[in-house]
């Protein structure tokens, strides 16, 4: 379909809205609202958003999350069977189902985006519960499972699907995971590294830790400013291996995979200087910046819905969305409704 530059008319808006949520042509009810022109009225538009989400919410979650969170990459690599004997396609499928069910719950309950990074529950079946070593789940069907107060799991960051797609199947990189968290969840763009700066690769002998290597890396002024943003999240997630399981020590990368003498250290500090000791502390600190989480979700929704990147000139509209949804505790569904009603969504 073709859209003329400028404000979308009712039919163009109906088409954009339908493809955004359902991935297909507008249905008869939506076309009727476009024919009468009612769709251009914000209350009517938001009512249609609600109706379509109620009917096609799971389809929307799957399509949007696959693009936003890069979930399709979960099958791109296969962890070494010797190091990760419990990981298989069934576990991978359950990991995907966990993340989609979690986002679907945020949508249906209009829960706060704070839960994206800090939640006291998740969705597990018996296989994934055994894999995570989290609670007792007897059913093969996915179900909501409360997490113990001191559980390291909780929120997207600790979902197996996210941990898997941010690793290469063999080992983890704080840099790769840190960039992913910065860009995908926090909305902090990270520029590519300078051409003359070599990549950081874990020492397969276990002689030096990734932390020691990165400390030398950050001594370069050209690298330090970006690594202040990247490294906190990367280190916070280091207790999770390339297949999403908890670990206390690093494994050797070759020769059968015994563990090294290097204990995982997940402590670090945020760019603003606040210290954290582990993933639990990190999640609580990040959850305090709910406005950033909401703004990032709004931006990703609008890029997905319009096919156009968010520009600097759009910042005032993003801020308006965040201000509007504050009254609804920054609810997931409220952000979708506000984003669709924004000038960005209604313009070409």
Tab-separated table of C-alpha atoms in Angstrom:
chain	number	residue	atom	x	y	z
A	1	UNK	CA	0.000	0.000	0.000
A	2	UNK	CA	1.093	3.583	-0.620
A	3	UNK	CA	0.858	6.499	1.789
A	4	UNK	CA	0.937	10.111	0.683
A	5	UNK	CA	3.230	12.466	2.617
A	6	UNK	CA	1.498	14.463	5.333
A	7	UNK	CA	-1.328	13.602	7.696
A	8	UNK	CA	-2.887	10.230	6.937
A	9	UNK	CA	-6.528	10.191	5.913
A	10	UNK	CA	-8.952	7.819	7.642
A	11	UNK	CA	-8.421	4.920	5.242
A	12	UNK	CA	-4.626	5.204	5.285
A	13	UNK	CA	-4.749	5.344	9.080
A	14	UNK	CA	-6.955	2.250	9.183
A	15	UNK	CA	-4.524	0.386	6.954
A	16	UNK	CA	-1.508	1.396	9.032
A	17	UNK	CA	-3.259	0.472	12.276
A	18	UNK	CA	-4.376	-2.896	10.949
A	19	UNK	CA	-0.953	-3.885	9.677
A	20	UNK	CA	0.575	-2.669	12.946
A	21	UNK	CA	-1.541	-4.958	15.120
A	22	UNK	CA	-2.824	-7.759	12.878
A	23	UNK	CA	-0.270	-7.870	10.086
A	24	UNK	CA	-3.066	-7.807	7.511
A	25	UNK	CA	-5.764	-5.705	5.826
A	26	UNK	CA	-8.357	-3.788	7.878
A	27	UNK	CA	-11.413	-5.813	8.807
A	28	UNK	CA	-14.971	-4.692	8.073
A	29	UNK	CA	-15.444	-2.943	11.424
A	30	UNK	CA	-12.297	-0.883	10.978
A	31	UNK	CA	-13.147	-0.045	7.363
A	32	UNK	CA	-16.578	1.180	8.483
A	33	UNK	CA	-14.971	3.559	10.975
A	34	UNK	CA	-12.704	4.812	8.201
A	35	UNK	CA	-15.621	5.221	5.748
A	36	UNK	CA	-17.510	7.405	8.219
A	37	UNK	CA	-14.394	9.371	9.191
A	38	UNK	CA	-14.916	8.486	12.854
A	39	UNK	CA	-11.512	6.831	12.999
A	40	UNK	CA	-9.857	10.257	12.989
A	41	UNK	CA	-11.396	10.976	16.397
A	42	UNK	CA	-8.971	9.964	19.143
A	43	UNK	CA	-11.508	8.146	21.372
A	44	UNK	CA	-12.722	6.081	18.406
A	45	UNK	CA	-9.169	5.347	17.292
A	46	UNK	CA	-8.160	4.174	20.762
A	47	UNK	CA	-11.293	2.040	21.039
A	48	UNK	CA	-10.301	0.326	17.784
A	49	UNK	CA	-6.796	-0.201	19.135
A	50	UNK	CA	-8.318	-1.930	22.156
A	51	UNK	CA	-10.629	-4.063	20.035
A	52	UNK	CA	-7.848	-5.210	17.724
A	53	UNK	CA	-5.507	-5.953	20.622
A	54	UNK	CA	-8.226	-8.004	22.297
A	55	UNK	CA	-8.732	-10.020	19.123
A	56	UNK	CA	-5.188	-10.193	17.740
A	57	UNK	CA	-3.040	-9.466	20.782
A	58	UNK	CA	-1.051	-12.692	20.654
A	59	UNK	CA	-0.265	-12.232	16.970
A	60	UNK	CA	0.841	-8.655	17.677
A	61	UNK	CA	3.070	-9.717	20.592
A	62	UNK	CA	4.775	-12.405	18.531
A	63	UNK	CA	5.453	-10.175	15.528
A	64	UNK	CA	6.469	-7.088	17.483
A	65	UNK	CA	8.632	-8.933	20.026
A	66	UNK	CA	10.424	-10.915	17.328
A	67	UNK	CA	11.552	-7.651	15.752
A	68	UNK	CA	12.058	-5.548	18.879
A	69	UNK	CA	13.860	-8.215	20.928
A	70	UNK	CA	15.372	-10.166	18.004
A	71	UNK	CA	13.817	-13.370	19.291
A	72	UNK	CA	14.193	-15.099	15.944
A	73	UNK	CA	17.915	-15.375	16.635
A	74	UNK	CA	17.318	-17.986	19.330
A	75	UNK	CA	17.740	-20.708	16.701
A	76	UNK	CA	20.717	-19.054	14.976
A	77	UNK	CA	23.267	-20.926	17.088
A	78	UNK	CA	23.320	-24.272	18.893
A	79	UNK	CA	25.194	-24.375	22.218
A	80	UNK	CA	27.966	-26.933	22.540
A	81	UNK	CA	26.259	-30.144	23.699
A	82	UNK	CA	29.196	-31.085	25.896
A	83	UNK	CA	28.999	-27.820	27.834
A	84	UNK	CA	25.214	-27.469	27.690
A	85	UNK	CA	23.746	-31.002	27.582
A	86	UNK	CA	20.333	-29.924	28.898
A	87	UNK	CA	19.686	-27.378	26.135
A	88	UNK	CA	17.666	-28.639	23.170
A	89	UNK	CA	14.965	-27.373	20.762
A	90	UNK	CA	12.234	-28.124	23.316
A	91	UNK	CA	13.911	-25.824	25.842
A	92	UNK	CA	14.352	-23.150	23.155
A	93	UNK	CA	10.654	-23.347	22.272
A	94	UNK	CA	9.718	-23.023	25.959
A	95	UNK	CA	12.001	-19.992	26.305
A	96	UNK	CA	10.234	-18.271	23.429
A	97	UNK	CA	6.864	-19.168	24.898
A	98	UNK	CA	7.927	-17.725	28.271
A	99	UNK	CA	8.813	-14.335	26.803
A	100	UNK	CA	5.706	-14.152	24.620
A	101	UNK	CA	3.429	-15.143	27.500
A	102	UNK	CA	5.095	-12.594	29.752
A	103	UNK	CA	4.573	-9.777	27.234
A	104	UNK	CA	1.034	-10.967	26.569
A	105	UNK	CA	0.332	-10.701	30.287
A	106	UNK	CA	1.688	-7.143	30.358
A	107	UNK	CA	-0.593	-6.301	27.450
A	108	UNK	CA	-3.769	-7.903	28.775
A	109	UNK	CA	-3.301	-6.538	32.293
A	110	UNK	CA	-1.895	-3.160	31.192
A	111	UNK	CA	0.909	-3.709	33.690
A	112	UNK	CA	3.705	-1.196	34.145
A	113	UNK	CA	6.784	-1.361	31.908
A	114	UNK	CA	8.797	-1.598	35.131
A	115	UNK	CA	8.058	-5.323	34.927
A	116	UNK	CA	10.111	-5.512	31.747
A	117	UNK	CA	13.198	-5.402	33.939
A	118	UNK	CA	11.975	-6.330	37.415
A	119	UNK	CA	9.125	-8.797	37.903
A	120	UNK	CA	8.456	-11.271	40.711
A	121	UNK	CA	6.965	-13.925	38.428
A	122	UNK	CA	7.450	-15.561	35.072
A	123	UNK	CA	5.788	-18.228	32.898
A	124	UNK	CA	7.192	-21.756	32.990
A	125	UNK	CA	6.366	-25.286	31.987
A	126	UNK	CA	7.868	-28.345	33.657
A	127	UNK	CA	10.826	-28.547	31.268
A	128	UNK	CA	11.834	-24.905	31.603
A	129	UNK	CA	11.375	-24.953	35.381
A	130	UNK	CA	13.818	-27.878	35.582
A	131	UNK	CA	16.201	-26.101	33.249
A	132	UNK	CA	16.155	-22.923	35.350
A	133	UNK	CA	16.040	-24.958	38.586
A	134	UNK	CA	13.192	-22.670	39.619
A	135	UNK	CA	10.284	-24.064	41.615
A	136	UNK	CA	8.188	-27.149	41.006
A	137	UNK	CA	6.044	-27.168	37.868
A	138	UNK	CA	4.390	-30.449	36.952
A	139	UNK	CA	2.413	-29.409	33.887
A	140	UNK	CA	3.725	-29.374	30.334
A	141	UNK	CA	1.536	-26.309	29.822
A	142	UNK	CA	2.952	-22.859	30.440
A	143	UNK	CA	1.734	-21.288	33.683
A	144	UNK	CA	2.402	-18.217	35.792
A	145	UNK	CA	4.962	-19.046	38.474
A	146	UNK	CA	5.771	-16.666	41.382
A	147	UNK	CA	9.513	-16.280	41.913
A	148	UNK	CA	11.211	-16.373	45.334
A	149	UNK	CA	12.175	-12.979	46.721
A	150	UNK	CA	15.901	-13.522	46.155
A	151	UNK	CA	15.574	-15.238	42.784
A	152	UNK	CA	17.970	-13.898	40.148
A	153	UNK	CA	15.208	-14.411	37.573
A	154	UNK	CA	12.540	-11.816	36.891
A	155	UNK	CA	11.884	-9.594	33.876
A	156	UNK	CA	13.030	-9.884	30.285
A	157	UNK	CA	16.728	-9.591	31.076
A	158	UNK	CA	16.754	-13.000	32.748
A	159	UNK	CA	14.535	-14.824	30.260
A	160	UNK	CA	16.330	-17.672	28.585
A	161	UNK	CA	15.335	-16.402	25.145
A	162	UNK	CA	17.008	-13.047	25.743
A	163	UNK	CA	20.120	-14.604	27.275
A	164	UNK	CA	20.372	-16.999	24.346
A	165	UNK	CA	20.002	-14.422	21.556
A	166	UNK	CA	22.601	-12.159	23.200
A	167	UNK	CA	25.257	-14.903	23.185
A	168	UNK	CA	26.925	-16.764	20.348
A	169	UNK	CA	26.167	-20.289	21.534
A	170	UNK	CA	29.628	-20.919	22.980
A	171	UNK	CA	30.406	-18.048	25.320
A	172	UNK	CA	29.030	-14.741	26.543
A	173	UNK	CA	30.294	-11.219	25.985
A	174	UNK	CA	29.468	-8.362	28.377
A	175	UNK	CA	29.906	-6.029	25.427
A	176	UNK	CA	27.363	-7.778	23.194
A	177	UNK	CA	24.811	-8.112	25.973
A	178	UNK	CA	25.468	-4.576	27.197
A	179	UNK	CA	24.862	-3.105	23.747
A	180	UNK	CA	21.660	-5.135	23.393
A	181	UNK	CA	20.272	-3.931	26.751
A	182	UNK	CA	21.268	-0.332	26.051
A	183	UNK	CA	19.649	-0.226	22.639
A	184	UNK	CA	16.701	-2.591	22.998
A	185	UNK	CA	15.473	-1.874	26.541
A	186	UNK	CA	16.952	1.471	27.555
A	187	UNK	CA	16.827	3.306	24.250
A	188	UNK	CA	20.484	4.358	24.458
A	189	UNK	CA	22.094	4.155	20.999
A	190	UNK	CA	25.648	2.840	20.936
A	191	UNK	CA	27.866	3.886	18.008
A	192	UNK	CA	30.041	1.253	16.320
A	193	UNK	CA	33.567	0.895	17.707
A	194	UNK	CA	36.453	2.724	16.006
A	195	UNK	CA	38.029	0.748	13.175
A	196	UNK	CA	41.406	0.603	14.907
A	197	UNK	CA	40.083	-0.921	18.147
A	198	UNK	CA	40.290	-4.745	18.288
A	199	UNK	CA	37.328	-6.780	19.498
A	200	UNK	CA	37.349	-8.258	22.987
A	201	UNK	CA	37.418	-12.056	22.966
A	202	UNK	CA	37.284	-14.187	26.139
A	203	UNK	CA	40.566	-15.916	26.992
A	204	UNK	CA	39.854	-19.588	26.306
A	205	UNK	CA	42.677	-20.633	28.666
A	206	UNK	CA	41.071	-18.828	31.600
A	207	UNK	CA	44.314	-16.962	32.269
A	208	UNK	CA	42.646	-13.573	32.272
A	209	UNK	CA	39.063	-12.629	32.915
A	210	UNK	CA	36.879	-10.643	30.569
A	211	UNK	CA	36.738	-7.988	33.282
A	212	UNK	CA	40.522	-7.613	33.240
A	213	UNK	CA	40.543	-7.345	29.465
A	214	UNK	CA	37.815	-4.721	29.457
A	215	UNK	CA	39.615	-2.634	32.067
A	216	UNK	CA	42.532	-2.311	29.655
A	217	UNK	CA	40.114	-1.641	26.821
A	218	UNK	CA	38.482	1.230	28.725
A	219	UNK	CA	41.850	2.874	29.245
A	220	UNK	CA	41.554	4.017	25.626
A	221	UNK	CA	39.746	7.378	25.682
A	222	UNK	CA	38.026	6.490	22.393
A	223	UNK	CA	36.385	3.508	24.102
A	224	UNK	CA	35.727	4.741	27.639
A	225	UNK	CA	32.634	6.885	26.986
A	226	UNK	CA	30.695	4.096	25.267
A	227	UNK	CA	31.765	1.411	27.725
A	228	UNK	CA	30.363	3.456	30.598
A	229	UNK	CA	26.953	2.759	29.042
A	230	UNK	CA	27.606	-0.756	27.762
A	231	UNK	CA	29.478	-2.564	30.504
A	232	UNK	CA	27.082	-2.292	33.490
A	233	UNK	CA	24.338	-4.415	31.938
A	234	UNK	CA	26.873	-6.785	30.398
A	235	UNK	CA	28.525	-7.533	33.719
A	236	UNK	CA	25.191	-7.742	35.552
A	237	UNK	CA	24.218	-10.652	33.267
A	238	UNK	CA	27.516	-12.550	33.479
A	239	UNK	CA	26.125	-15.124	35.910
A	240	UNK	CA	24.036	-16.452	33.013
A	241	UNK	CA	25.856	-18.597	30.468
A	242	UNK	CA	25.413	-18.746	26.707
A	243	UNK	CA	22.442	-21.102	27.060
A	244	UNK	CA	20.670	-19.053	29.748
A	245	UNK	CA	21.612	-21.154	32.793
A	246	UNK	CA	23.027	-19.802	36.040
A	247	UNK	CA	26.755	-20.207	36.651
A	248	UNK	CA	29.144	-19.263	39.444
A	249	UNK	CA	32.350	-19.980	37.533
A	250	UNK	CA	33.339	-19.549	33.900
A	251	UNK	CA	33.815	-22.650	31.763
A	252	UNK	CA	36.757	-23.372	29.529
A	253	UNK	CA	35.793	-22.829	25.907
A	254	UNK	CA	37.722	-25.798	24.495
A	255	UNK	CA	38.608	-29.332	25.440
A	256	UNK	CA	35.417	-30.517	27.067
A	257	UNK	CA	34.463	-27.536	29.094
A	258	UNK	CA	35.580	-27.955	32.672
A	259	UNK	CA	35.193	-24.824	34.744
A	260	UNK	CA	38.052	-22.351	35.135
A	261	UNK	CA	39.326	-20.937	38.394
A	262	UNK	CA	37.696	-17.632	37.546
A	263	UNK	CA	34.580	-16.931	39.601
A	264	UNK	CA	31.931	-14.800	37.926
A	265	UNK	CA	31.890	-11.247	39.287
A	266	UNK	CA	28.629	-9.506	38.347
A	267	UNK	CA	29.257	-6.344	40.368
A	268	UNK	CA	29.841	-2.985	38.711
A	269	UNK	CA	28.423	0.526	38.682
A	270	UNK	CA	26.024	2.400	36.435
A	271	UNK	CA	27.183	5.328	34.335
A	272	UNK	CA	25.827	7.676	37.037
A	273	UNK	CA	28.042	6.052	39.662
A	274	UNK	CA	25.476	3.901	41.523
A	275	UNK	CA	26.969	0.554	42.528
A	276	UNK	CA	25.345	-2.851	42.211
A	277	UNK	CA	26.489	-6.271	43.345
A	278	UNK	CA	24.532	-8.591	41.078
A	279	UNK	CA	21.630	-8.893	38.660
A	280	UNK	CA	19.114	-8.389	41.474
A	281	UNK	CA	20.574	-5.000	42.391
A	282	UNK	CA	20.923	-4.048	38.735
A	283	UNK	CA	17.271	-4.794	37.985
A	284	UNK	CA	16.096	-2.679	40.900
A	285	UNK	CA	18.250	0.266	39.839
A	286	UNK	CA	17.154	0.146	36.192
A	287	UNK	CA	13.503	-0.157	37.235
A	288	UNK	CA	13.747	3.235	38.911
A	289	UNK	CA	14.058	4.889	35.493
A	290	UNK	CA	10.541	4.010	34.397
A	291	UNK	CA	10.238	7.035	32.105
A	292	UNK	CA	13.187	5.850	30.030
A	293	UNK	CA	11.684	2.356	29.779
A	294	UNK	CA	8.356	3.835	28.660
A	295	UNK	CA	9.978	6.169	26.135
A	296	UNK	CA	12.010	3.346	24.638
A	297	UNK	CA	8.942	1.129	24.271
A	298	UNK	CA	7.043	3.973	22.602
A	299	UNK	CA	9.890	4.550	20.156
A	300	UNK	CA	10.123	0.886	19.227
A	301	UNK	CA	6.352	0.651	18.767
A	302	UNK	CA	6.341	3.677	16.481
A	303	UNK	CA	9.282	2.475	14.421
A	304	UNK	CA	7.584	-0.894	14.048
A	305	UNK	CA	4.238	0.677	13.154
A	306	UNK	CA	5.449	3.354	10.754
A	307	UNK	CA	8.583	1.799	9.298
A	308	UNK	CA	10.493	5.022	9.973
A	309	UNK	CA	13.178	5.684	12.595
A	310	UNK	CA	12.528	8.163	15.384
A	311	UNK	CA	14.326	11.441	14.681
A	312	UNK	CA	15.529	14.118	17.075
A	313	UNK	CA	12.565	16.297	16.086
A	314	UNK	CA	10.207	13.547	17.303
A	315	UNK	CA	11.468	13.709	20.900
A	316	UNK	CA	8.768	16.121	22.033
A	317	UNK	CA	6.070	13.696	20.850
A	318	UNK	CA	7.734	10.799	22.672
A	319	UNK	CA	7.878	12.909	25.816
A	320	UNK	CA	4.180	13.723	25.418
A	321	UNK	CA	3.381	9.997	25.227
A	322	UNK	CA	5.361	9.327	28.410
A	323	UNK	CA	3.609	12.177	30.222
A	324	UNK	CA	0.212	10.909	29.114
A	325	UNK	CA	0.729	7.315	30.273
A	326	UNK	CA	2.153	8.317	33.655
A	327	UNK	CA	-1.401	8.479	34.983
A	328	UNK	CA	-1.826	4.790	34.057
A	329	UNK	CA	1.397	3.791	35.809
A	330	UNK	CA	3.154	3.555	32.437
A	331	UNK	CA	1.017	0.590	31.432
A	332	UNK	CA	2.054	-1.485	28.434
A	333	UNK	CA	-1.309	-1.213	26.661
A	334	UNK	CA	-1.641	2.477	27.528
A	335	UNK	CA	1.671	3.153	25.786
A	336	UNK	CA	0.434	1.372	22.659
A	337	UNK	CA	-2.787	3.419	22.672
A	338	UNK	CA	-0.955	6.693	23.193
A	339	UNK	CA	1.612	5.868	20.514
A	340	UNK	CA	-1.106	5.132	17.928
A	341	UNK	CA	-2.900	8.392	18.784
A	342	UNK	CA	0.330	10.401	18.452
A	343	UNK	CA	1.201	12.695	15.572
A	344	UNK	CA	4.083	10.390	14.601
A	345	UNK	CA	1.803	7.416	13.937
A	346	UNK	CA	-0.684	9.556	12.003
A	347	UNK	CA	1.876	11.131	9.671
A	348	UNK	CA	3.795	9.983	6.631
